[in-house]
XYZ file of C-alpha atoms in Angstrom:
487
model
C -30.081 15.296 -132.249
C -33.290 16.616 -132.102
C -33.509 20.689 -134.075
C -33.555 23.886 -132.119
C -37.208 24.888 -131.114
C -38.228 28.333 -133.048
C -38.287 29.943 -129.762
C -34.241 30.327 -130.312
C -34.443 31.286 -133.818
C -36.780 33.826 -132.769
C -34.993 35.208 -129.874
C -31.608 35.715 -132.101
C -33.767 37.272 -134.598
C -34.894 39.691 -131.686
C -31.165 40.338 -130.725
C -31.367 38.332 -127.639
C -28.901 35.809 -126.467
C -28.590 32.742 -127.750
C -25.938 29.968 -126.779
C -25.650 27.033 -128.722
C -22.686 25.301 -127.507
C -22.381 22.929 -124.585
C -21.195 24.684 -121.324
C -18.447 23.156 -119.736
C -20.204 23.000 -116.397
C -22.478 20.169 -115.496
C -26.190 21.209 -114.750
C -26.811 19.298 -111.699
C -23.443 19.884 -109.903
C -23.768 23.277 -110.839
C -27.022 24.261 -109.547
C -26.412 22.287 -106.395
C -23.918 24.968 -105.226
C -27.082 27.652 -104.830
C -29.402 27.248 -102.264
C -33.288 29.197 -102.275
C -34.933 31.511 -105.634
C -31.181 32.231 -107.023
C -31.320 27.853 -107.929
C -34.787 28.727 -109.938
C -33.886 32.306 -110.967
C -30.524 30.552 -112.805
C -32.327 27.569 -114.278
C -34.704 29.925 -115.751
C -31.930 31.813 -117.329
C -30.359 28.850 -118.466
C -33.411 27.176 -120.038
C -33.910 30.180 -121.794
C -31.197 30.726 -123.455
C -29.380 27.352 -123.961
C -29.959 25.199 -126.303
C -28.360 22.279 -124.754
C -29.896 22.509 -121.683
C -33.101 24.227 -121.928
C -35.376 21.017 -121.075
C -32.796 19.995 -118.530
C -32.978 23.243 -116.502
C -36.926 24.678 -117.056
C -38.129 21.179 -115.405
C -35.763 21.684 -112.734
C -36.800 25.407 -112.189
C -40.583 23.825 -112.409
C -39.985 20.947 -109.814
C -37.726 23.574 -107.507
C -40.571 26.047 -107.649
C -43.342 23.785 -106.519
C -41.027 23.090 -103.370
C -41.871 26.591 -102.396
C -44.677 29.072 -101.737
C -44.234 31.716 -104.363
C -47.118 30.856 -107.043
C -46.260 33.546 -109.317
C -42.880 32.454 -109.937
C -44.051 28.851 -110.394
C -46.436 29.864 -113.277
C -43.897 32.349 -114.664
C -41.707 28.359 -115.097
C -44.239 26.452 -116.343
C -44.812 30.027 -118.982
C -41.200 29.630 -120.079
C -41.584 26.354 -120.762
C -44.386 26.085 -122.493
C -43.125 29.482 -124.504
C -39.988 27.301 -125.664
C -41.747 23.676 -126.118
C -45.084 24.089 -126.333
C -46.029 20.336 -127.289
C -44.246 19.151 -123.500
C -47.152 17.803 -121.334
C -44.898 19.363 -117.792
C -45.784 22.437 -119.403
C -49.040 22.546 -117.906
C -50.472 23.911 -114.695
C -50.770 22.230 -111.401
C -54.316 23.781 -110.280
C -54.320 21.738 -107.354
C -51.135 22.781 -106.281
C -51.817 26.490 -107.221
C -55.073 26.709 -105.060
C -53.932 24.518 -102.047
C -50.896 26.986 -102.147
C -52.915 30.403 -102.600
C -54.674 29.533 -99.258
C -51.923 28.640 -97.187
C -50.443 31.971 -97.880
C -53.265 34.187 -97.248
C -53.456 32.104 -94.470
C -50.284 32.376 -93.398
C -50.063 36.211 -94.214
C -53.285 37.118 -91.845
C -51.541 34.819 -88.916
C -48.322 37.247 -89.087
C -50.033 40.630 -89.714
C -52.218 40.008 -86.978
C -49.167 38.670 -84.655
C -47.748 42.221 -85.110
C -50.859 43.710 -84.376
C -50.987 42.541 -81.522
C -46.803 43.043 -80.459
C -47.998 46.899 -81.422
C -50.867 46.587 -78.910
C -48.400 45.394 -76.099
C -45.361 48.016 -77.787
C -42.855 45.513 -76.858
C -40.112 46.743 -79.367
C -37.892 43.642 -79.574
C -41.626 42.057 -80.299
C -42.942 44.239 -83.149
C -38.762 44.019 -84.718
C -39.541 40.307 -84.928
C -42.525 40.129 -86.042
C -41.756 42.598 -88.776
C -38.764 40.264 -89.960
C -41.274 37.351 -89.943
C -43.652 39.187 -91.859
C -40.826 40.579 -94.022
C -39.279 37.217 -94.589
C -42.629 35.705 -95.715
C -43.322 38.365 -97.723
C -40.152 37.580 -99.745
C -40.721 33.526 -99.809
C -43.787 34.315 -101.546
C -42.439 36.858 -103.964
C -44.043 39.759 -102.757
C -40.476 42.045 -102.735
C -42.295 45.504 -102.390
C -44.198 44.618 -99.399
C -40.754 42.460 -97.947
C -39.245 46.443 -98.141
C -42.021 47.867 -96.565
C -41.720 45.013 -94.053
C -38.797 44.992 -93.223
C -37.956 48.570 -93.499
C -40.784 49.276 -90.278
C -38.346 47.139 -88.142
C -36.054 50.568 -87.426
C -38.433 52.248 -85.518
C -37.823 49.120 -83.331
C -34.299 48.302 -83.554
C -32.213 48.989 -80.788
C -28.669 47.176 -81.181
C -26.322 47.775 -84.156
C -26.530 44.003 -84.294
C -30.429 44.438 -85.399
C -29.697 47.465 -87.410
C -27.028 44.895 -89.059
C -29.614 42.282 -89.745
C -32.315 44.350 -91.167
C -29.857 45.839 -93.323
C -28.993 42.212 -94.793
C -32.751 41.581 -95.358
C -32.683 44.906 -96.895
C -29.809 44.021 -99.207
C -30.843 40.675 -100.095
C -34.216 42.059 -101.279
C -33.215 45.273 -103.161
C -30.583 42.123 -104.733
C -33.975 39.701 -106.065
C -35.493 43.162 -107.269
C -32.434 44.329 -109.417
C -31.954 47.700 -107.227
C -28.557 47.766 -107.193
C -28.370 51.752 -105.971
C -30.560 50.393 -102.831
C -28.107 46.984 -102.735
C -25.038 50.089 -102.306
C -26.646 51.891 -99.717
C -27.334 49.061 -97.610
C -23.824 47.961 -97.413
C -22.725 51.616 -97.030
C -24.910 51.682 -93.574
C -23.672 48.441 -92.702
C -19.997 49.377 -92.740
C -20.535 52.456 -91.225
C -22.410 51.100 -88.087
C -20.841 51.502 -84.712
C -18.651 48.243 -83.548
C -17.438 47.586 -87.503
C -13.798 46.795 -87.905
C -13.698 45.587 -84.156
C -14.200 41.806 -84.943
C -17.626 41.664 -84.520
C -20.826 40.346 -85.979
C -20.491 43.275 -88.417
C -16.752 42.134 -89.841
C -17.833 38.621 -89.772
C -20.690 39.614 -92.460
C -17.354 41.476 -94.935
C -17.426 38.884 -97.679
C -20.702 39.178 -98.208
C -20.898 42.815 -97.850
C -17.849 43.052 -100.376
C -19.270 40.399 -102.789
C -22.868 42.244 -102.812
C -21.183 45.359 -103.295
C -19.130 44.163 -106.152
C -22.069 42.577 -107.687
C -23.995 45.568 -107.428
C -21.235 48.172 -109.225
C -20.673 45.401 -111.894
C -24.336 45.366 -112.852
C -23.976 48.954 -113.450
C -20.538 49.191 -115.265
C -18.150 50.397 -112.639
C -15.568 47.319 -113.625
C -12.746 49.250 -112.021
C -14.455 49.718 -108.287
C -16.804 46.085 -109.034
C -12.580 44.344 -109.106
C -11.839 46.320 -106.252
C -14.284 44.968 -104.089
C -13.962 41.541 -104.982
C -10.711 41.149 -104.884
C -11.264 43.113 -101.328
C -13.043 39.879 -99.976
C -12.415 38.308 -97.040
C -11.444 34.094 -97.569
C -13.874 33.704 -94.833
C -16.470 32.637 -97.148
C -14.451 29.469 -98.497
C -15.350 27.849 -95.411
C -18.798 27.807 -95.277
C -20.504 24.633 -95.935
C -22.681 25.337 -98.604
C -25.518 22.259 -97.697
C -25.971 23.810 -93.971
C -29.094 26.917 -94.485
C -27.653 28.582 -91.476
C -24.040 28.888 -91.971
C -23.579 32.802 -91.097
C -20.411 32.585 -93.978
C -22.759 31.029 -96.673
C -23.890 33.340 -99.394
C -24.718 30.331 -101.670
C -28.595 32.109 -101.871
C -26.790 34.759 -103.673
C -23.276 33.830 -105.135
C -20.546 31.327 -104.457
C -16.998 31.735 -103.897
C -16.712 30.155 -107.130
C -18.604 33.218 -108.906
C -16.495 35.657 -106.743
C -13.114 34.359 -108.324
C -15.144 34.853 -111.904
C -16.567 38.012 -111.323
C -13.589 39.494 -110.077
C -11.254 38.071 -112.066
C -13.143 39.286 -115.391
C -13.622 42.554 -113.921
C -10.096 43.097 -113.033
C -8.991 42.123 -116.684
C -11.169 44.289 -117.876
C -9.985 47.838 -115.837
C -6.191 46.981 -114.995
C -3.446 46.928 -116.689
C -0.432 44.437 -116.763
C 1.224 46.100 -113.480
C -2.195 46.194 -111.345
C -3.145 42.665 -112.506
C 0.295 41.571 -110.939
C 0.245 43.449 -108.061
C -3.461 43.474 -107.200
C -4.601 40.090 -108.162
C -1.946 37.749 -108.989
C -0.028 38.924 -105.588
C -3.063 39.193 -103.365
C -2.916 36.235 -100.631
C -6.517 36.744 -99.914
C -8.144 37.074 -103.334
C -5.640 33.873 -104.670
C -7.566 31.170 -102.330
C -11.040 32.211 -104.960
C -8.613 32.132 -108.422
C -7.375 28.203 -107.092
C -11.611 27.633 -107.233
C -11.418 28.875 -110.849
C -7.726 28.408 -112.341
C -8.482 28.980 -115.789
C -8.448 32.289 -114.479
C -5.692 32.578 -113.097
C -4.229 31.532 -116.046
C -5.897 34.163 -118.230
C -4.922 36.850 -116.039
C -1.462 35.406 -116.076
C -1.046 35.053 -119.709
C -2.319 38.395 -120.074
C 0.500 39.641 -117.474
C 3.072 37.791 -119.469
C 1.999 39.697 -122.545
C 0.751 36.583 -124.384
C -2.844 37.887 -125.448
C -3.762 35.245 -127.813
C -3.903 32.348 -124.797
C -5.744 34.927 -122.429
C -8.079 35.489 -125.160
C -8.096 31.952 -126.369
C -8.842 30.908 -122.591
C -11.648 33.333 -122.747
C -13.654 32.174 -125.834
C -13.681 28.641 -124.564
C -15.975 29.450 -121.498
C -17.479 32.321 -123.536
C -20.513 30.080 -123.597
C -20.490 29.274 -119.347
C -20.374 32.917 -119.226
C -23.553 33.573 -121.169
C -25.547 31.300 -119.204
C -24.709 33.041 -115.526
C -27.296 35.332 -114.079
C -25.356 38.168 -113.398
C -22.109 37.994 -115.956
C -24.135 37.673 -119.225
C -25.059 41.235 -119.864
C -21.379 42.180 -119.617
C -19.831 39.378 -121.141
C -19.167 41.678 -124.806
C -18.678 44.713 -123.280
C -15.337 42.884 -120.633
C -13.790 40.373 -123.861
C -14.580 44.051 -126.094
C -12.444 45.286 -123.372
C -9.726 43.179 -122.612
C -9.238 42.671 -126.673
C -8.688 46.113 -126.672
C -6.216 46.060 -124.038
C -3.925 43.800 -125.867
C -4.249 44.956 -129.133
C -2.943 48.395 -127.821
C -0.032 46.448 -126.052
C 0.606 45.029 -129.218
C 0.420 47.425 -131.731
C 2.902 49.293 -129.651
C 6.001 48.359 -131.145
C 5.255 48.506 -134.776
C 4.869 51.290 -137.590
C 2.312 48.870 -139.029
C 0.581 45.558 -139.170
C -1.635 43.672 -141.724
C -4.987 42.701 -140.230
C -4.336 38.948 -141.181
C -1.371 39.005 -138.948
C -3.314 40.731 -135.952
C -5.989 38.514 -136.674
C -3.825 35.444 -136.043
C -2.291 36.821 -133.379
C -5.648 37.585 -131.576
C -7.190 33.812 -132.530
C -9.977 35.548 -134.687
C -10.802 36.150 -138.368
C -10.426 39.606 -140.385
C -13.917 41.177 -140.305
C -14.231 40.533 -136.662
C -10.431 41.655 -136.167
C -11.450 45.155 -138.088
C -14.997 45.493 -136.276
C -13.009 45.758 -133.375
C -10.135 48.420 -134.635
C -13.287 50.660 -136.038
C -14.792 50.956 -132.685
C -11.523 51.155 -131.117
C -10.466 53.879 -133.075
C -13.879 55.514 -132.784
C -13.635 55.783 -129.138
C -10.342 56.821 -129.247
C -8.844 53.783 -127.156
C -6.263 53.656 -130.258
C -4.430 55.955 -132.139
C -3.810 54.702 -135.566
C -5.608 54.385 -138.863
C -6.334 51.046 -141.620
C -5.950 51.312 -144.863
C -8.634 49.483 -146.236
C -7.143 48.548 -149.793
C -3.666 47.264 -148.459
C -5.284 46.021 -145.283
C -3.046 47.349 -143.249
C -2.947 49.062 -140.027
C -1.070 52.140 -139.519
C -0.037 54.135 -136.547
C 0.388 57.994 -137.059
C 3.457 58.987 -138.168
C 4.631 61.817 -135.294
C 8.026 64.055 -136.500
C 9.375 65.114 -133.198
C 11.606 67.480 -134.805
C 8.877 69.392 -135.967
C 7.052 69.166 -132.773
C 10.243 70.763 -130.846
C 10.862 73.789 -133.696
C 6.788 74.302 -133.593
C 6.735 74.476 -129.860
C 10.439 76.984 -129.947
C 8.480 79.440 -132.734
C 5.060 79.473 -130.596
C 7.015 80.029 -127.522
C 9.219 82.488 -129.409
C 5.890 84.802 -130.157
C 4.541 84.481 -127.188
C 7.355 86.218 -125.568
C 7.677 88.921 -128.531
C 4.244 89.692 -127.843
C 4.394 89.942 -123.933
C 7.690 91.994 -124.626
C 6.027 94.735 -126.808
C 3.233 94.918 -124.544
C 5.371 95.720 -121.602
C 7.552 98.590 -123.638
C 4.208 99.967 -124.759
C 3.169 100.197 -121.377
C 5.692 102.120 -119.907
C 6.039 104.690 -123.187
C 2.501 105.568 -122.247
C 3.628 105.908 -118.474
C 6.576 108.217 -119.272
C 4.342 110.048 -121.807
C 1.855 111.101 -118.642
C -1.127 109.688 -120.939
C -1.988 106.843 -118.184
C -5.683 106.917 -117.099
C -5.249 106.474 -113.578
C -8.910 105.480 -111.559
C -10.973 107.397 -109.759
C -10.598 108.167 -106.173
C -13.254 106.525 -103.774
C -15.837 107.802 -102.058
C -14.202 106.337 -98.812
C -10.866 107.889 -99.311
C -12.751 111.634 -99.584
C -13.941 110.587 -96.451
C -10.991 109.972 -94.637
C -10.011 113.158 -95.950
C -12.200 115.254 -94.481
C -11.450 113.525 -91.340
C -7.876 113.764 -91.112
C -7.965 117.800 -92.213
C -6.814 119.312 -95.114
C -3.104 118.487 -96.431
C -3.060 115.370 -93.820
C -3.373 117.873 -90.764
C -5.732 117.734 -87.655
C -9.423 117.184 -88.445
C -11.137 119.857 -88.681
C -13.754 121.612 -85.651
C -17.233 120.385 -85.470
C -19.344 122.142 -87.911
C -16.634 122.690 -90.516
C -17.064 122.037 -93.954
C -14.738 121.744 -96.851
C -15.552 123.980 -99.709
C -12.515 123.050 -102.071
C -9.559 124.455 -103.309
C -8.484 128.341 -103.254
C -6.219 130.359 -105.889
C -3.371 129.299 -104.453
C -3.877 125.877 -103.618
C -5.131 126.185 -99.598
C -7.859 124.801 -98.695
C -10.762 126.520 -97.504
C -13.579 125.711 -94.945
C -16.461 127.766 -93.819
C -16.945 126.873 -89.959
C -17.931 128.979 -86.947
C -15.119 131.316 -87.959
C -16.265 131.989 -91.498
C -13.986 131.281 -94.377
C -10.532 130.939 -93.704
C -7.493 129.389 -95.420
């Protein structure tokens, strides 16, 4: 077997990833399931990053680039390749090919932009909203995704069915998808749900599984596990009958995702947020979401082993495709944080029952060694997923000791004071009430209104003119009118 190029040994020392075993999926099959930039955009990925496979997949990203019109990403293959083996001859330029290429597209690219020219001259709508898509879809077959936006986002000023507004939306999605924008990727499948004619069997609801898988995708890029399960598992089975070698299969999403990587994604995303009850309920009970987990069944065993509270085979199941995992587009930055996760899960389960347990027992019982078995309590603990506490020299793990009893006579005393306190306050109040030495407020400026018109001592108002001096000796009041003073 030939050694491991330095690229690898550099990469690792950098902190990227690195897998050195052999994936359990077979490169050809496997890439023959995606169709368009996603087939070159995963052999990239793989060839960087395996070292099994990286010759295997950076010639086929190489070859599958040349079969299309985006230059940049073709030299960006034969880079990578000549980044990780710089001695291979394919890791050379094909000049020809570059410049016979470079002129077809600007060719191409003036013959659109002037078609919509000239469907602006006419302002034909449904003219200009094709000719933007055109000019949008080129845009993105070439690799120009800013422009594809711009493109495709000038087709709404010419739109005029929700069925177009639907379809620009998808182009929208799709794009925002290649770019990494997954806030933009969640507002485009917002709009599309919440177009007129969706939920009544329509174009619309025929485009759900995608919508749902996109939308998934999208929150599990950003760490929403919990909503990213929800709307995978929320997919319709529609998309298990698409045939994945026909381009224009409306239930095809194979330029994406296959059904294959919805059962995955959702799967791992549900064992990472749910517990035992939701996992039954939600995924091992859901008719729809099942027909994906019989694509993928170690799944559904993991998730069922995890159900049936035996951790160590979900786990075990886990590590063995830890290494398929890595290698997918999508899954691989999240692939530590969901096992780190799940692990976590079970170890709480576990720990539930007992005062204390050696670290050589959990470690068995997990299907790990010690210092990665206590890695994983120190974080736990630090996050405060677990409340317990190792002791380092017996190597032991302890839960905190609670005394109830205490608890209840701690809680009777404080509650005990509390109404002492609120007792005295209340007798203290109404000694200074009976004592006369309450402060009461002052009297408003509106009430000495009202006064003065409702008359002195509540009586008629006084005539026009009057005015209220005050008080006399003997308690009258007195007013100085017309009449002069008078009681």
């Amino acid at each position: 077997m030939a050694a491991e190029p330095p690229y690898f040994e550099e990469a690792q020392a950098a902190g990227r990833v690195v897998v050195t075993g052999h994936p359990k999926f077979e490169l050809d099959a496997y890439i023959a399931n995606y169709r368009g930039k996603t087939r070159i955009h995963r052999l990239h990925h793989i060839g960087t990053h395996s070292t099994q496979l990286y010759i295997e997949a950076l010639t086929a990203a190489i070859a599958e680039a040349k079969r299309g019109k985006d230059v940049q990403l073709y030299e960006a293959m034969v880079s990578a390749l000549h980044e990780v083996v710089p001695e291979d001859l394919r890791a050379t330029l094909d000049i020809a090919w570059v410049d016979r290429t470079t002129k077809e597209v600007k060719m191409e690219t003036d013959r659109l932009e002037l078609e919509l020219k000239g469907y602006k001259n006419n302002l034909i709508k449904e003219s200009i909203r094709m000719g933007c898509e055109d000019l949008g879809r080129h845009y993105h077959l070439i690799g120009d995704l800013p422009n594809a936006i711009k493109a495709y986002s000038k087709e709404r000023e010419s739109v005029q069915t929700p069925a177009h507004v639907a379809i620009m939306n998808m182009h929208l999605m799709h794009v925002s998808i290649d770019q990494g924008n997954w806030l933009s990727v969640q507002s485009s499948v917002q709009k599309l749900r919440s177009l007129p004619g969706s939920g009544s069997g329509g174009e619309i609801d025929s485009a759900q599984p995608k919508l749902a898988a996109a939308m998934g995708l999208a929150q599990m890029a950003t760490g929403s596990y919990k909503d990213a399960a929800l709307s995978f598992l929320g997919a319709d089975p529609r998309m298990l009958q698409a045939k994945l070698d026909h381009p224009n299969d409306p239930d095809a999403y194979n330029e994406i995702l296959t059904t294959n990587d919805v059962a995955v994604y959702g799967g791992l995303c549900a064992l990472a947020s749910m517990d035992r009850y939701e996992l039954q309920a939600r995924v091992l009970d859901n008719s729809n979401f099942r027909n994906y987990l019989e694509l993928e069944p170690h799944v559904r065993r993991a998730i069922s082993f995890f159900v049936a509270s035996k951790y160590s085979a979900c786990l075990q199941i886990l590590e063995s495709y830890r290494a398929d995992y890595l290698l997918d587009l999508y899954l691989h930055r999240h692939v530590n944080e969901i096992y780190f996760r799940v692990r976590s899960k079970a170890i709480v389960q576990y720990f539930i029952p007992f005062s204390c347990v050696t670290l050589a027992a959990l470690a068995t019982a997990f299907n790990t060694d010690e210092p990665t078995i206590e890695r994983t309590l120190v974080d736990m603990i630090g996050n405060g997923s677990l409340d317990a506490r190792i002791d380092l020299e017996k190597r032991v793990l302890l839960a905190k000791q609670v005394d109830d009893r205490r608890e209840v006579h701690e809680g009777a005393l404080a509650m005990a004071k509390d109404y002492e306190r609120t007792l005295q306050l209340r007798l203290l109040r109404m000694e200074i009430i009976n004592a006369g030495l309450e402060v009461k407020p002052p009297v408003a400026k509106d009430v000495m209104s009202m006064s003065s018109l409702t008359g002195p001592r509540g009586g008629p108002p006084s005539m026009a003119g009057d005015v209220f001096t005050g008080m006399d000796a003997k308690g009258k009041g007195k007013h100085v009118g017309s009449g002069g003073l008078f009681p």
